[in-house]
XYZ file of C-alpha atoms in Angstrom:
180
model
C -18.350 4.153 44.611
C -19.766 7.292 43.112
C -16.413 9.076 43.165
C -14.405 9.849 40.099
C -10.661 9.516 40.048
C -9.362 12.942 39.126
C -6.463 11.348 37.252
C -8.695 9.384 34.907
C -8.846 10.573 31.338
C -11.972 11.036 29.316
C -11.178 9.119 26.117
C -14.381 9.947 24.270
C -12.668 12.553 22.089
C -10.113 10.030 20.795
C -12.385 7.054 20.257
C -14.352 6.112 17.212
C -17.854 7.488 16.954
C -20.545 5.253 18.436
C -20.773 2.023 16.468
C -18.426 0.927 13.723
C -17.591 2.968 10.664
C -19.682 1.496 7.838
C -20.090 2.219 4.153
C -23.448 2.496 2.367
C -23.593 -1.289 1.944
C -22.914 -1.952 5.636
C -19.299 -3.109 5.219
C -16.926 -2.082 8.004
C -14.733 0.862 7.016
C -12.260 2.619 9.226
C -12.711 6.364 8.896
C -9.802 7.009 11.230
C -7.264 9.423 9.721
C -3.973 7.949 8.503
C -0.509 9.258 7.834
C 1.310 8.976 4.503
C 2.429 5.429 5.306
C -1.084 4.309 6.173
C -0.588 4.277 9.951
C -3.740 5.174 11.883
C -3.754 8.506 13.672
C -5.978 9.465 16.590
C -9.487 10.596 15.664
C -9.556 14.349 15.240
C -6.006 14.601 13.899
C -5.432 15.588 10.316
C -4.215 12.791 8.102
C -3.448 12.574 4.425
C -6.404 12.142 2.068
C -7.252 8.474 1.696
C -7.158 6.741 -1.626
C -10.751 5.935 -2.586
C -11.408 2.196 -2.690
C -12.993 0.274 -5.525
C -12.014 2.693 -8.293
C -11.969 1.046 -11.697
C -9.259 2.565 -13.878
C -7.714 1.673 -17.186
C -4.414 -0.145 -16.525
C -2.360 2.834 -17.765
C -4.219 5.100 -15.325
C -3.486 2.680 -12.490
C 0.217 2.709 -13.339
C 0.331 6.526 -13.511
C -1.618 7.006 -10.277
C 0.450 4.415 -8.421
C 3.691 6.002 -9.650
C 2.516 9.441 -8.490
C 1.753 8.085 -5.033
C 5.032 6.174 -4.848
C 6.952 9.309 -5.828
C 5.143 11.220 -3.059
C 6.317 8.636 -0.518
C 2.863 7.064 -0.159
C 3.369 3.386 -0.990
C 0.429 2.363 1.216
C -1.860 4.415 -1.006
C -0.189 3.069 -4.164
C -0.909 -0.449 -2.916
C -4.607 0.466 -2.803
C -4.468 1.516 -6.472
C -2.813 -1.798 -7.367
C -5.365 -3.650 -5.260
C -8.218 -1.991 -7.158
C -6.598 -3.076 -10.449
C -6.144 -6.596 -9.071
C -9.792 -6.848 -8.019
C -11.345 -5.195 -11.089
C -8.970 -6.304 -13.834
C -9.091 -9.352 -16.044
C -8.454 -12.691 -14.344
C -5.263 -13.269 -16.356
C -3.682 -10.089 -14.882
C -4.654 -10.520 -11.250
C -1.326 -12.033 -10.186
C 0.560 -9.167 -11.820
C -1.407 -6.524 -9.886
C -1.316 -8.570 -6.688
C 2.472 -8.789 -6.937
C 2.747 -5.037 -7.482
C 0.452 -4.432 -4.488
C 2.627 -6.697 -2.321
C 5.764 -4.833 -3.373
C 4.109 -1.509 -2.458
C 3.128 -2.894 0.952
C 6.687 -4.185 1.351
C 7.977 -0.657 0.733
C 5.415 0.605 3.259
C 6.738 -1.760 5.922
C 10.347 -0.929 5.062
C 9.548 2.776 5.455
C 8.004 2.019 8.856
C 11.188 0.210 9.919
C 9.614 -3.277 9.847
C 12.549 -5.313 8.515
C 10.914 -8.736 8.480
C 7.591 -7.664 6.979
C 9.201 -5.296 4.492
C 11.717 -7.794 3.132
C 9.191 -10.647 3.080
C 6.541 -8.693 1.156
C 9.045 -7.202 -1.279
C 10.275 -10.706 -2.121
C 6.780 -12.214 -2.220
C 5.602 -9.492 -4.607
C 8.708 -9.882 -6.774
C 8.122 -13.643 -6.926
C 4.463 -13.204 -7.896
C 5.353 -10.691 -10.624
C 8.183 -12.898 -11.879
C 5.893 -15.923 -12.009
C 3.308 -13.897 -13.928
C 6.006 -12.647 -16.346
C 7.064 -16.233 -17.037
C 4.126 -16.204 -19.453
C 6.312 -14.053 -21.695
C 5.121 -10.488 -21.096
C 7.857 -8.309 -19.617
C 6.360 -4.829 -20.206
C 2.648 -5.092 -19.373
C 0.987 -1.676 -19.653
C 4.435 -0.129 -20.012
C 5.685 -1.492 -16.675
C 9.359 -2.494 -16.845
C 8.711 -5.671 -14.880
C 12.299 -7.016 -14.821
C 13.527 -3.697 -13.358
C 10.722 -3.530 -10.780
C 11.414 -7.127 -9.713
C 15.145 -6.380 -9.389
C 14.347 -3.199 -7.397
C 12.202 -5.190 -4.935
C 14.850 -7.857 -4.361
C 17.632 -5.296 -3.961
C 15.582 -3.254 -1.514
C 14.673 -6.372 0.489
C 18.379 -7.154 0.911
C 19.146 -3.529 1.802
C 16.347 -3.447 4.389
C 17.740 -6.563 6.043
C 21.243 -5.058 6.161
C 19.885 -1.790 7.592
C 18.931 -3.329 10.953
C 15.526 -1.692 11.243
C 16.430 1.744 9.923
C 13.388 2.970 8.002
C 13.926 3.696 4.328
C 12.736 6.915 2.702
C 9.720 5.653 0.732
C 9.749 8.486 -1.809
C 13.491 8.289 -2.424
C 13.385 4.492 -2.745
C 10.230 4.293 -4.873
C 10.519 2.108 -7.966
C 10.295 3.538 -11.474
C 7.447 1.432 -12.805
C 8.158 2.304 -16.411
C 11.942 2.276 -16.108
C 14.494 5.032 -15.644
C 13.115 8.527 -16.042
């Protein structure tokens, strides 16, 4: 007692500040830095700027911002844009945005090398978008939904064949509005 093991490590510099990270309304928020695929980094390391949460955008702005992030290889951040659209948009479009968010998270998992999660979320998102499109709208807000759905299903199959090899998120990003 009273002695300190000289091999012990002082973890205070890598732990969260005292208490939980909270926003102005008291909701838990993780201020820990993250990499481009949304993985947490140790406190004190430099991460990529986080996508602000709760931003209300016009649908066309959401599509443009999500495409920019996807092209930069940041599907985790694109999913947050889709999630904002899903939560703030009209009720009749929520399944569309939710499906797009799931596909972006699927790409995130595929880029992390998570075969099961990547393929499952890509297919789940494609199914949600396809179900939404069954109402007759195939190009909501300029999104080429049939192409995005096909992209997600093809990538899911590719991820499963790749045996855990991470995909390049930027190179495999979908073209939301069709071929450039």
